[in-house]
Short mmCIF file of C-alpha atoms in Angstrom, two decimals:
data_model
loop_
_atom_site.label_atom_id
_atom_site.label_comp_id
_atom_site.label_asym_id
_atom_site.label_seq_id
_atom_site.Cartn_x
_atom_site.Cartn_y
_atom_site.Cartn_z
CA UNK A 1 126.57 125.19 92.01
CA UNK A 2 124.79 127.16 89.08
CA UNK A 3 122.34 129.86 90.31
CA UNK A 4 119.45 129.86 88.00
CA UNK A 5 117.43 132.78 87.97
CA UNK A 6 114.22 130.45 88.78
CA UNK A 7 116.09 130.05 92.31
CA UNK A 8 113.65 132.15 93.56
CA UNK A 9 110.34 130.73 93.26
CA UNK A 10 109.18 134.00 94.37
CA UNK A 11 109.09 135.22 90.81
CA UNK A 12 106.85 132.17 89.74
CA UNK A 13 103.43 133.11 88.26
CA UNK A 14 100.81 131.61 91.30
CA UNK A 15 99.16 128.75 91.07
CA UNK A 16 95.84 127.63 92.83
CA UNK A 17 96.58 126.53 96.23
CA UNK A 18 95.84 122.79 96.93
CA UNK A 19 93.57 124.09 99.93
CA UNK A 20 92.05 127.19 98.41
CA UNK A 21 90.90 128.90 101.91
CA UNK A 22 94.62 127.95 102.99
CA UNK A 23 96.45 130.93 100.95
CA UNK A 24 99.99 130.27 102.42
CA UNK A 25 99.84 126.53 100.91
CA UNK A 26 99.98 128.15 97.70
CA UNK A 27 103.87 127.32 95.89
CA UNK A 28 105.24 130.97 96.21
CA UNK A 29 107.48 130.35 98.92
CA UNK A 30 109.58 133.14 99.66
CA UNK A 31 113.05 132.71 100.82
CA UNK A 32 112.25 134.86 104.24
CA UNK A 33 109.36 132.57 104.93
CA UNK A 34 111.20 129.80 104.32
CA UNK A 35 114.13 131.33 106.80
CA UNK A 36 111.62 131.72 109.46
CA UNK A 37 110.27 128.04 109.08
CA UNK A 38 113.82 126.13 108.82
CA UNK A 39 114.63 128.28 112.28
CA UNK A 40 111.25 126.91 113.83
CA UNK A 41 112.41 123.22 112.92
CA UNK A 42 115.89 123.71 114.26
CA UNK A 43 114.73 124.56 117.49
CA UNK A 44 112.68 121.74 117.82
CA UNK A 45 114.98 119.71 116.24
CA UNK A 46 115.46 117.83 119.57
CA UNK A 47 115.34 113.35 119.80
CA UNK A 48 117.87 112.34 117.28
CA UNK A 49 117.37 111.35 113.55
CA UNK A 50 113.86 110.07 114.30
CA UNK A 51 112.92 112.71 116.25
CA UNK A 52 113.97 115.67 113.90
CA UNK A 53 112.70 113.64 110.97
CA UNK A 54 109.29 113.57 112.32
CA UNK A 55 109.60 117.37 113.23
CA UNK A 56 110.48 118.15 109.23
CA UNK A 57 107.72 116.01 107.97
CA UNK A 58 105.04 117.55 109.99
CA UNK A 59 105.93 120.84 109.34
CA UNK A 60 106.56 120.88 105.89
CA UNK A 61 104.44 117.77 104.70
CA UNK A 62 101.54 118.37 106.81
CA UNK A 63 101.33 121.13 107.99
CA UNK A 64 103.00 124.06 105.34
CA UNK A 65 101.91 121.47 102.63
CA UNK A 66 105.68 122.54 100.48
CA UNK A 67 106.48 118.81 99.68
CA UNK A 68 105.01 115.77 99.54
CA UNK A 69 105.30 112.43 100.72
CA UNK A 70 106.93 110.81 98.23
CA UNK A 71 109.70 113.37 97.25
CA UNK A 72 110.07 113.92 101.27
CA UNK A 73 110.94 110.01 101.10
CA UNK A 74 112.71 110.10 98.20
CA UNK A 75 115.16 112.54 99.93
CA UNK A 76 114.92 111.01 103.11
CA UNK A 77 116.48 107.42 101.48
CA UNK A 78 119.11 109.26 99.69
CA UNK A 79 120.27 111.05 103.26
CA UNK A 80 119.94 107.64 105.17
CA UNK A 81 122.58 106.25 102.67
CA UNK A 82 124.83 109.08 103.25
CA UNK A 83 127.75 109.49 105.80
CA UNK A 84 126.49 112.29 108.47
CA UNK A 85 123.59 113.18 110.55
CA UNK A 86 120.45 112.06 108.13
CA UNK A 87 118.40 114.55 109.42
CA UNK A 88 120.44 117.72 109.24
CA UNK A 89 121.33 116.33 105.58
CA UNK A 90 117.17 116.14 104.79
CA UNK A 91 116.76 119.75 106.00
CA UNK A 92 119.84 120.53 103.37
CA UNK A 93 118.56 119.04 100.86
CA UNK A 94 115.05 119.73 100.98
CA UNK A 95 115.96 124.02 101.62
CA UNK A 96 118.49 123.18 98.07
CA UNK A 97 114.91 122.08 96.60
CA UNK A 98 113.05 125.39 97.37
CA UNK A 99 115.62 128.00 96.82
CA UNK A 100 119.08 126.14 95.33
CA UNK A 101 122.15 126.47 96.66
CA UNK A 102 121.02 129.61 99.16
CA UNK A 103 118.58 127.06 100.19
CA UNK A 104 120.28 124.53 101.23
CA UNK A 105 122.89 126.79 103.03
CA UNK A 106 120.55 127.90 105.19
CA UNK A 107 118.29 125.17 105.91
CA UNK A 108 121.52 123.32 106.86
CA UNK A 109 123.38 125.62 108.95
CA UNK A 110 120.22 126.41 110.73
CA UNK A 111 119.82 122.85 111.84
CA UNK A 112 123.27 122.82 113.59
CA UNK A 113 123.39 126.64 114.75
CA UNK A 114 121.01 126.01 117.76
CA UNK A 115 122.82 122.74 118.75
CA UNK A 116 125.90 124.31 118.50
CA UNK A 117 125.29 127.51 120.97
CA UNK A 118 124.07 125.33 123.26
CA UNK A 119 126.68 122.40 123.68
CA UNK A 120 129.04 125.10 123.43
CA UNK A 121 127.59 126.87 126.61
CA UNK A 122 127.52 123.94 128.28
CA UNK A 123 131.08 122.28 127.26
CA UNK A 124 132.02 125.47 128.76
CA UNK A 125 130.13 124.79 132.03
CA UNK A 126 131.24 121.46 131.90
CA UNK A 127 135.40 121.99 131.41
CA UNK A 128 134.74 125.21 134.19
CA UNK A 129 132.98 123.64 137.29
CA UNK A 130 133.18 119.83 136.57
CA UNK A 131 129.78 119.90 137.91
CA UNK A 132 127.95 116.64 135.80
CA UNK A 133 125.23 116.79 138.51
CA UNK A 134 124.31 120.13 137.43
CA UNK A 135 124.22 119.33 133.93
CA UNK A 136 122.02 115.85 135.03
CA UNK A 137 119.33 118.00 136.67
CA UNK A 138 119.32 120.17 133.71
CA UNK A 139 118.39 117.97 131.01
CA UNK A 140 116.89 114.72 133.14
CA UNK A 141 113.31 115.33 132.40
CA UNK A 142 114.11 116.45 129.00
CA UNK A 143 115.50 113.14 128.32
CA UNK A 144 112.10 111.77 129.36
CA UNK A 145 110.48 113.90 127.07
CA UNK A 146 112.73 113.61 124.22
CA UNK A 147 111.97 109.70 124.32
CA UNK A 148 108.49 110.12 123.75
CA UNK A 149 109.17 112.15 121.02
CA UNK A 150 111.23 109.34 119.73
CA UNK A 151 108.80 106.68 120.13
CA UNK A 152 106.04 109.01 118.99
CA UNK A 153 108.48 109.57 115.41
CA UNK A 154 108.70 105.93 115.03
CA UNK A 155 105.22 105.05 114.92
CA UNK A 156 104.53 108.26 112.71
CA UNK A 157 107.18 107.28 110.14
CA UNK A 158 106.59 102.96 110.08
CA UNK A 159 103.09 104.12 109.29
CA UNK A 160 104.07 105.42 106.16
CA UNK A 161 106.93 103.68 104.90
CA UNK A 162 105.08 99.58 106.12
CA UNK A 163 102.52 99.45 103.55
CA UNK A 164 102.25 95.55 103.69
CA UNK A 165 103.64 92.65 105.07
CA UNK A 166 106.57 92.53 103.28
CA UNK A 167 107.83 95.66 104.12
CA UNK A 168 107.01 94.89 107.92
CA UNK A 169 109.68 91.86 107.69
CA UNK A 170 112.02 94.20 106.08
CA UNK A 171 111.89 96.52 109.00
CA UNK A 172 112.12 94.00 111.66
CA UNK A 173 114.83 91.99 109.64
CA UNK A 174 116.85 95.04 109.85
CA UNK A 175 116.06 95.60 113.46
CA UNK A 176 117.27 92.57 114.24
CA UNK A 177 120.32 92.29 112.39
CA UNK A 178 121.44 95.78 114.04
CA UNK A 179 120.08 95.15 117.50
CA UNK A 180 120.84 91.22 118.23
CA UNK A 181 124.00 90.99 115.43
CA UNK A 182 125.46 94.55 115.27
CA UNK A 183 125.52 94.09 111.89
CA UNK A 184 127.11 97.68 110.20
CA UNK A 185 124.41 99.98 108.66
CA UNK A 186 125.69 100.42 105.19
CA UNK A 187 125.32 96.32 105.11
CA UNK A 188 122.15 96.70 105.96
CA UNK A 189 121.01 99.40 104.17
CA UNK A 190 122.79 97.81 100.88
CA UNK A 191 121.01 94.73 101.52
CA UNK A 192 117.73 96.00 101.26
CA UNK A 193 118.37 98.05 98.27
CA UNK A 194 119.53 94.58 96.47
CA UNK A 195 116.19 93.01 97.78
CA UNK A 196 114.00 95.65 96.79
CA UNK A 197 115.68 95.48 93.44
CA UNK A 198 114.92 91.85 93.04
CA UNK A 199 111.53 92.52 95.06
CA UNK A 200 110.50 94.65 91.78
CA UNK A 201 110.71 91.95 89.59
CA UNK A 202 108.87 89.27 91.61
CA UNK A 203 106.43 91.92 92.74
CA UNK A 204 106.44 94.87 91.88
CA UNK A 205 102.68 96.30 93.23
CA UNK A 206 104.20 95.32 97.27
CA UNK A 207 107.79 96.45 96.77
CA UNK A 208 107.25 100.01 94.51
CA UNK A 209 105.95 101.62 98.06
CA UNK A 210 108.14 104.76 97.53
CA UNK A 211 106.51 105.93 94.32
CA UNK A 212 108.71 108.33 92.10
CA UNK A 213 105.94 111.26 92.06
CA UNK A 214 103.31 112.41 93.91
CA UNK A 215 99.98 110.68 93.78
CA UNK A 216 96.89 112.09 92.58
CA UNK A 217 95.36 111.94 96.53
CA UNK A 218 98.73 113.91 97.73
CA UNK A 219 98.35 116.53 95.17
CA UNK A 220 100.84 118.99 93.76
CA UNK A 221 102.35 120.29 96.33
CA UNK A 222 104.40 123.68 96.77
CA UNK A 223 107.73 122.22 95.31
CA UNK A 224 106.26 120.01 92.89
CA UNK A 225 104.06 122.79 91.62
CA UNK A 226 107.72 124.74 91.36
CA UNK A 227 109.11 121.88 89.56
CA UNK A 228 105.78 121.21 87.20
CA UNK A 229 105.62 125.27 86.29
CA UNK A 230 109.56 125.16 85.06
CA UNK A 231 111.09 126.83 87.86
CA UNK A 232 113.92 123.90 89.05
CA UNK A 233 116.60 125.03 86.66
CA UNK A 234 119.00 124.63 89.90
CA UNK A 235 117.85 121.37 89.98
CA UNK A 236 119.55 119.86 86.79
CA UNK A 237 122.46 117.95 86.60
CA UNK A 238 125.52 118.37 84.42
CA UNK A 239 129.32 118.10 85.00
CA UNK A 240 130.05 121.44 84.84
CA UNK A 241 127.75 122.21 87.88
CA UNK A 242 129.28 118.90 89.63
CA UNK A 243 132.96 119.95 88.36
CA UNK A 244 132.41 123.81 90.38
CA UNK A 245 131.06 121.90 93.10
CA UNK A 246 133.90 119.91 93.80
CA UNK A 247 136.03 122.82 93.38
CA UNK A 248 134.05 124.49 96.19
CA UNK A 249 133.59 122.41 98.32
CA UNK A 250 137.00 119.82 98.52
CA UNK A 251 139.03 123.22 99.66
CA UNK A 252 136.40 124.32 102.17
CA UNK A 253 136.79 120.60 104.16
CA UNK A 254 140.04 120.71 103.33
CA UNK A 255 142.19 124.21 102.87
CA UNK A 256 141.80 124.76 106.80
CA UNK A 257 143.13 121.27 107.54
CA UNK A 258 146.34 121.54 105.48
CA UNK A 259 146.72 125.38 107.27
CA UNK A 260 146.53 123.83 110.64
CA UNK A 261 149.16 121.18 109.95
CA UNK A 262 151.75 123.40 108.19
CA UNK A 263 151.87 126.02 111.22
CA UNK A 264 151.03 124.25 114.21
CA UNK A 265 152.47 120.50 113.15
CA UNK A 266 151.14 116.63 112.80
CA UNK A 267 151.15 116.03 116.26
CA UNK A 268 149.57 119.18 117.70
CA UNK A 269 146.10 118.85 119.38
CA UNK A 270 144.38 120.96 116.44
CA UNK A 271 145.19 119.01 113.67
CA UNK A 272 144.93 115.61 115.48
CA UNK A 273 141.30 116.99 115.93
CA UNK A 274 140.46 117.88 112.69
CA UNK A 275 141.94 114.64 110.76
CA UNK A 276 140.41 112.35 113.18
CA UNK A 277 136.42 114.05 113.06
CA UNK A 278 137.48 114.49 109.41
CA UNK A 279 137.88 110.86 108.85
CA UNK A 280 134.99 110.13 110.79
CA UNK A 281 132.77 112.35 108.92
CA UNK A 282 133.45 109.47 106.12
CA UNK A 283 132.36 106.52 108.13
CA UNK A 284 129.40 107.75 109.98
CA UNK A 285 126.82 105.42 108.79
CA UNK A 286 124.18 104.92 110.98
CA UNK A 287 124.08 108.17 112.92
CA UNK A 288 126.27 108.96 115.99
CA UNK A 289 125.18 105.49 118.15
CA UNK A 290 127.06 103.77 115.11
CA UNK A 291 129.72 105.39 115.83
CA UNK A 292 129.99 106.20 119.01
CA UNK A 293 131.99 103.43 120.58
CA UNK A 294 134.90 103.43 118.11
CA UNK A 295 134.69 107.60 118.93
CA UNK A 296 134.78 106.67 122.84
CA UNK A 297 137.90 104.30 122.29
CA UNK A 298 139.66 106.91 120.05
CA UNK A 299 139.16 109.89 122.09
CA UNK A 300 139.48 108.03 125.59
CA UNK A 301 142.41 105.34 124.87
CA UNK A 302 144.15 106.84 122.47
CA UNK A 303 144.15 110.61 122.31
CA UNK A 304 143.02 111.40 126.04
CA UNK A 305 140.72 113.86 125.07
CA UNK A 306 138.36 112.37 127.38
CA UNK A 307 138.33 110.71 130.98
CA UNK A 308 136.13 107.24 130.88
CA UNK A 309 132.52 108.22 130.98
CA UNK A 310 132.91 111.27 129.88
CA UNK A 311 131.44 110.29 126.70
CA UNK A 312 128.25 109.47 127.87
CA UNK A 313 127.98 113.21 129.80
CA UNK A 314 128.60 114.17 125.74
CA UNK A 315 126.11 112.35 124.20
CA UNK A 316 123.63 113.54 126.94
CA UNK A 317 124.63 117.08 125.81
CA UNK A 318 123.54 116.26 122.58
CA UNK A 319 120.31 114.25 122.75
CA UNK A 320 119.06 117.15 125.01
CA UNK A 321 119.68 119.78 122.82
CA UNK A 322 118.39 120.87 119.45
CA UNK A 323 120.14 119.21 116.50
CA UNK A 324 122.41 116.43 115.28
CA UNK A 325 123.44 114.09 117.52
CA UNK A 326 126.82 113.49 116.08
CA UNK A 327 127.09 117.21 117.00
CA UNK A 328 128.63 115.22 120.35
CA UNK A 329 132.01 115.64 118.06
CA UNK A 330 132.03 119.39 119.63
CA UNK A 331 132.30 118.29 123.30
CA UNK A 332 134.85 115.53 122.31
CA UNK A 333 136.84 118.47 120.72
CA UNK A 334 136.42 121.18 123.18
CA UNK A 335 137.54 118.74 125.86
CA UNK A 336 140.56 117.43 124.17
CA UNK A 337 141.94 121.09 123.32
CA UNK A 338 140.69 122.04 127.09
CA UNK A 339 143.26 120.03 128.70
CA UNK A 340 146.35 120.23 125.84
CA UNK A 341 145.89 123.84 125.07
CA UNK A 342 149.19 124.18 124.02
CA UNK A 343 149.97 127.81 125.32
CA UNK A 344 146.46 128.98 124.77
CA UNK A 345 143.97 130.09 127.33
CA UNK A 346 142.36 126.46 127.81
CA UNK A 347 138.74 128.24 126.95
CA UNK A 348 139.94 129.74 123.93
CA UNK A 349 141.86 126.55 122.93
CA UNK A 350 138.27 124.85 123.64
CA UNK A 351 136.10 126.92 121.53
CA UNK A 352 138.91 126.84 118.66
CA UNK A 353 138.28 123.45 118.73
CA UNK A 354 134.45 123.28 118.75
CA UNK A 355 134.43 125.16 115.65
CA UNK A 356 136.98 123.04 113.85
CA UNK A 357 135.30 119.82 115.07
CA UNK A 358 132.02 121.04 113.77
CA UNK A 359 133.58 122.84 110.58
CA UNK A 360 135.18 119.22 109.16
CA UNK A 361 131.88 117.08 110.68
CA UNK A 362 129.40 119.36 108.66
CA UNK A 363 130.91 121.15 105.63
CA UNK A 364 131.35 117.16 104.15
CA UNK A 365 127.58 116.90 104.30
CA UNK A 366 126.72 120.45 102.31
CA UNK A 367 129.25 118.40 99.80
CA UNK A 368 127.54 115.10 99.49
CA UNK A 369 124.21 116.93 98.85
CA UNK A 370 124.66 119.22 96.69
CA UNK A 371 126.90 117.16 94.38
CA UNK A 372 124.01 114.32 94.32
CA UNK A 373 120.96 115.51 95.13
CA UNK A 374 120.64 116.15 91.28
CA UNK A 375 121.00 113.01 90.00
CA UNK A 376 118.75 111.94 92.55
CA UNK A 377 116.04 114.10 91.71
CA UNK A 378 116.98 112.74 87.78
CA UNK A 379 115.92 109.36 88.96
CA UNK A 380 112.61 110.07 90.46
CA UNK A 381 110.24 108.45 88.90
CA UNK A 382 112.55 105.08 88.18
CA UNK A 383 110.81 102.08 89.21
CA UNK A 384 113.72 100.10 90.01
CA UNK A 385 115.23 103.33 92.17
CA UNK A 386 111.70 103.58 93.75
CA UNK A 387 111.71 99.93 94.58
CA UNK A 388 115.28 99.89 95.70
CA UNK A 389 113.93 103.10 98.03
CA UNK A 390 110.53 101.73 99.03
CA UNK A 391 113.12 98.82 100.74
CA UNK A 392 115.59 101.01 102.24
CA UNK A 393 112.73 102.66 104.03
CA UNK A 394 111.46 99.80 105.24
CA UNK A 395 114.64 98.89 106.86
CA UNK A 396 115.17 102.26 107.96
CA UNK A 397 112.30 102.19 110.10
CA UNK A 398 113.75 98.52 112.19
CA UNK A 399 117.31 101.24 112.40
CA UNK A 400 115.41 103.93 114.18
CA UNK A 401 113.54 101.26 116.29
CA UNK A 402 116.87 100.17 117.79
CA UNK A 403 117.78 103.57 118.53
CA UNK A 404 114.36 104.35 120.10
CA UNK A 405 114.98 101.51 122.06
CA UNK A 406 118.56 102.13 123.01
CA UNK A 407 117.62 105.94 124.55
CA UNK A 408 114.32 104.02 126.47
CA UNK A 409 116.57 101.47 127.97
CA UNK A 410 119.42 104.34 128.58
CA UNK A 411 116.64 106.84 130.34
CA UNK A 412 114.72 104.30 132.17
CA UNK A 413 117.94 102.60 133.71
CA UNK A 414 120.74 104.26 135.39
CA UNK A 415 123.41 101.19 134.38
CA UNK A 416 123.31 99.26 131.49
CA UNK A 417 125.63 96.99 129.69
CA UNK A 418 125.88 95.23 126.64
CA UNK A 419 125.75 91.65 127.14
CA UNK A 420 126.53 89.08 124.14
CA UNK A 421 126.36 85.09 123.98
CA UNK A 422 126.89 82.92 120.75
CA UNK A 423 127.61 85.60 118.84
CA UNK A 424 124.21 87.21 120.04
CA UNK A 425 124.03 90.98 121.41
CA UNK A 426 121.57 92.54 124.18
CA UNK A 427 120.97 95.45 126.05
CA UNK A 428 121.25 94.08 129.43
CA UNK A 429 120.22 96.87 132.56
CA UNK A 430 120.94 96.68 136.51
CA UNK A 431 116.96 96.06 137.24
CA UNK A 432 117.99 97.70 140.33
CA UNK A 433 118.93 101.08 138.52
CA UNK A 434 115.28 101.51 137.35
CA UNK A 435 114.55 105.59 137.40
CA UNK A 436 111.00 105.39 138.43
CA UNK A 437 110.77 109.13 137.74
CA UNK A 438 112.35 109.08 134.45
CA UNK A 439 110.15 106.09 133.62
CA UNK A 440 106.93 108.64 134.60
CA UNK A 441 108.19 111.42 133.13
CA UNK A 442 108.36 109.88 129.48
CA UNK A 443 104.56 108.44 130.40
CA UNK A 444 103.43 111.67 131.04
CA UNK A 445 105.43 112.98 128.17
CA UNK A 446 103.82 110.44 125.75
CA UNK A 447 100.49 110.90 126.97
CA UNK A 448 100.86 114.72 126.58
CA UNK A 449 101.92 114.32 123.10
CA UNK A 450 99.86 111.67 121.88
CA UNK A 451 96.50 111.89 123.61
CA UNK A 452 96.38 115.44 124.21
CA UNK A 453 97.90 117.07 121.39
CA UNK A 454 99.94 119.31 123.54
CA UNK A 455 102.91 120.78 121.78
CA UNK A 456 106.91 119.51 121.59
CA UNK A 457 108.06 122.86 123.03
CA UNK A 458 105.59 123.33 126.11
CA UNK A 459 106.23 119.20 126.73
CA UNK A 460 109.79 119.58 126.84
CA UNK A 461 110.04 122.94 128.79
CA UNK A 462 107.51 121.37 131.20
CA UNK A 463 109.10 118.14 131.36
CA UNK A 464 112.63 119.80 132.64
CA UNK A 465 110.79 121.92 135.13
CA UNK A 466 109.69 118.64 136.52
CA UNK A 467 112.69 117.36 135.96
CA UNK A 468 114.51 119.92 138.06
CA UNK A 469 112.27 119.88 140.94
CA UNK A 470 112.90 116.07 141.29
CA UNK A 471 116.60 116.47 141.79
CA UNK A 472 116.23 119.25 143.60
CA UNK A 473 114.27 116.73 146.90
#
């Protein structure tokens, strides 16, 4: 965790801007304007993976013109095989690019800050007045919102990443192997890696989608002109830099979970919390849906953290809010040290355990990023990598599919259960629960969105108004 003095591509010499009458898509990024743009994607950081994904891309591929497609991607397949919350791991790595180590601090913690407040306020709300209904009419026209959003990332994303046919049947291989056989995500992200691999060698012109380096119609962008002009000293590998970052960032996950043990014991509340989100910062492939059944069983059956469908209120917390889904791990906590306090106020004891929850979900991810993303970056440019990439992509897009069609199913129904046959899976709803409202609410969402160009904030703030009023009469 070197810091070059070309961190700060401030001090570059200027090059022409790819849009000349566009001044600000020129590659001198300074850190404070890059501050002020990783807060603007935080807050609207809201719909999950896809969602937040889309959100990053627009911004910074489209719109501020900093990075383009293919290193976006590049980064993007290196985060989906990751444990952790993909997107908040992209915004890492991508603020690591741009200004190092300071970067990537920011950008990260940024992502989760908003998220964090606001779960946190209403955890609070939550453990205080056991009032769900209150928390329902909050957030159930955001919901509708957030799945257009969803939908809207999908289509966005598959447009870019299904060039041809064969990536198509990638994606909806991997759809169905996660959707109809539950198959685990690593599987299926390793499998397409391998085919892509072997894809290169049959055909390489259909399977090299992901290319290493920009092409000449995406021009050099911001970062690229940074990298191109000699200013990504912080991006080069070495073991000395890998060496110091181990020896930052093991102690940071793990200095605080030794403490906790030695004064407060094994079986005390506090540590139970941190070893358990610790070890599930590990196995979080996938995202939080992945993993959010073996949490539920953990935290309801085993610990009783949680009363049965409490859970669900969690993960409602989360997909309305701004950041990471898995950020759910903060409720879980909050409750559990809510109701075994241990001699604490139960508040206090609840907010101790937010910010150990989040502390030993997140600081893992700062760790996985900026120990690889180097060697990544080393192997832009590799055909077989970009093959192996172009793949994962591909199946990525079938993964956030299922999820977009998990949260429809979940807004537009009020029941649904998972019904399997022959070693087949479905997503089986009570017709009966159908939420017409929720159902027009996400129409009127996507319409907004899509057809009318109307922006993410003014949707969603307009969306829970409605929301409101409905539960209100």
């Amino acid at each position: 965790m070197t810091s070059a003095p070309s961190e700060d591509v401030s001090q570059n010499s200027p090059v022409t801007p790819l849009h000349p009458a566009d001044n600000a898509f020129g590659h001198n990024i300074s850190f404070a304007e890059a501050v002020r743009v990783w807060l603007r994607v935080a807050m609207l950081s809201f719909g999950g993976p896809a969602g937040q994904i889309a959100v990053m891309h627009r911004i910074l591929v489209d719109e501020k013109q900093w990075v383009s497609e293919s290193r976006f991607l590049h980064a993007l397949n290196y985060c989906m095989v990751l444990p952790g919350p993909e997107a908040q791991q992209l915004a890492t790595y991508l603020g690591w690019l741009m200004h190092g180590v300071k970067g990537g601090l920011v950008a990260g913690t940024l992502f989760v800050l908003p998220g964090f407040v606001a779960i946190l306020g209403l955890s609070l709300l939550y453990a205080g007045f056991q009032e769900t209904s209150l928390v329902q009419a909050l957030f159930f026209g955001i919901k509708a919102a957030v799945l257009a959003v969803v939908i809207q990332a999908v289509v966005r994303i598959a447009q870019r990443a299904l060039k041809n046919r064969i990536m198509v049947t990638l994606a909806a291989l991997a759809f169905i192997a996660i959707f109809f056989f539950a198959m685990p995500f690593p599987l299926v992200i390793a499998t397409a890696a391998l085919v892509g691999l072997i894809g290169r060698h049959l055909d390489p012109e259909r399977f090299v989608v992901i290319k290493g380096h920009a092409t000449p119609a995406e021009g050099e962008r911001a970062i690229d002109a940074m990298m191109t002009s000699g200013g990504g000293h912080h991006t080069q590998a070495s073991w000395g830099r890998t060496l110091k970052v181990l020896g930052i960032w093991l102690p940071l996950w793990f200095v605080p979970l030794i403490a906790v043990a030695l004064l407060l014991g094994m079986d005390n509340v506090f540590t139970q919390i941190g070893l358990f989100f610790s070890k599930l910062a590990v196995v979080t492939f996938g995202g939080a849906y992945s993993v959010l059944a073996y949490m539920a069983q953990e935290a309801v059956q085993n610990h009783g953290w949680l009363a049965p469908g409490e859970m669900l209120d969690g993960l409602g917390m989360a997909e309305s809010t701004p950041g990471p889904l898995i950020q759910v791990v903060q409720f879980v906590g909050f409750m559990g040290a809510f109701r075994d306090s241990g001699g604490l106020d139960p508040f206090t004891a609840g907010i101790l355990a937010s910010v150990l929850a989040t502390w030993v979900t997140f600081v893992p991810c700062f760790l996985w990023i900026f120990l690889g993303a180097p060697y990544v970056e080393k192997l832009r440019g590799n055909q077989a990598v970009s093959a192996a990439l172009s793949a994962v992509t591909a199946a990525v897009v079938g993964v956030m599919l299922n999820l977009a069609i998990w949260f429809a199913v979940h807004v537009a129904f009020a029941e649904v259960e998972t019904a399997k046959a022959w070693g087949v899976q479905w997503l089986s709803p009570e017709w009966g629960s159908v939420q017409l409202a929720s159902v027009v609410l996400a129409l009127g969402a996507f319409v907004a969105i899509l057809r009318f160009k109307i922006g993410m904030l003014q949707v969603l703030f307009a969306s829970a108004l409605l929301g409101m009023l409905w539960h209100w009469i």
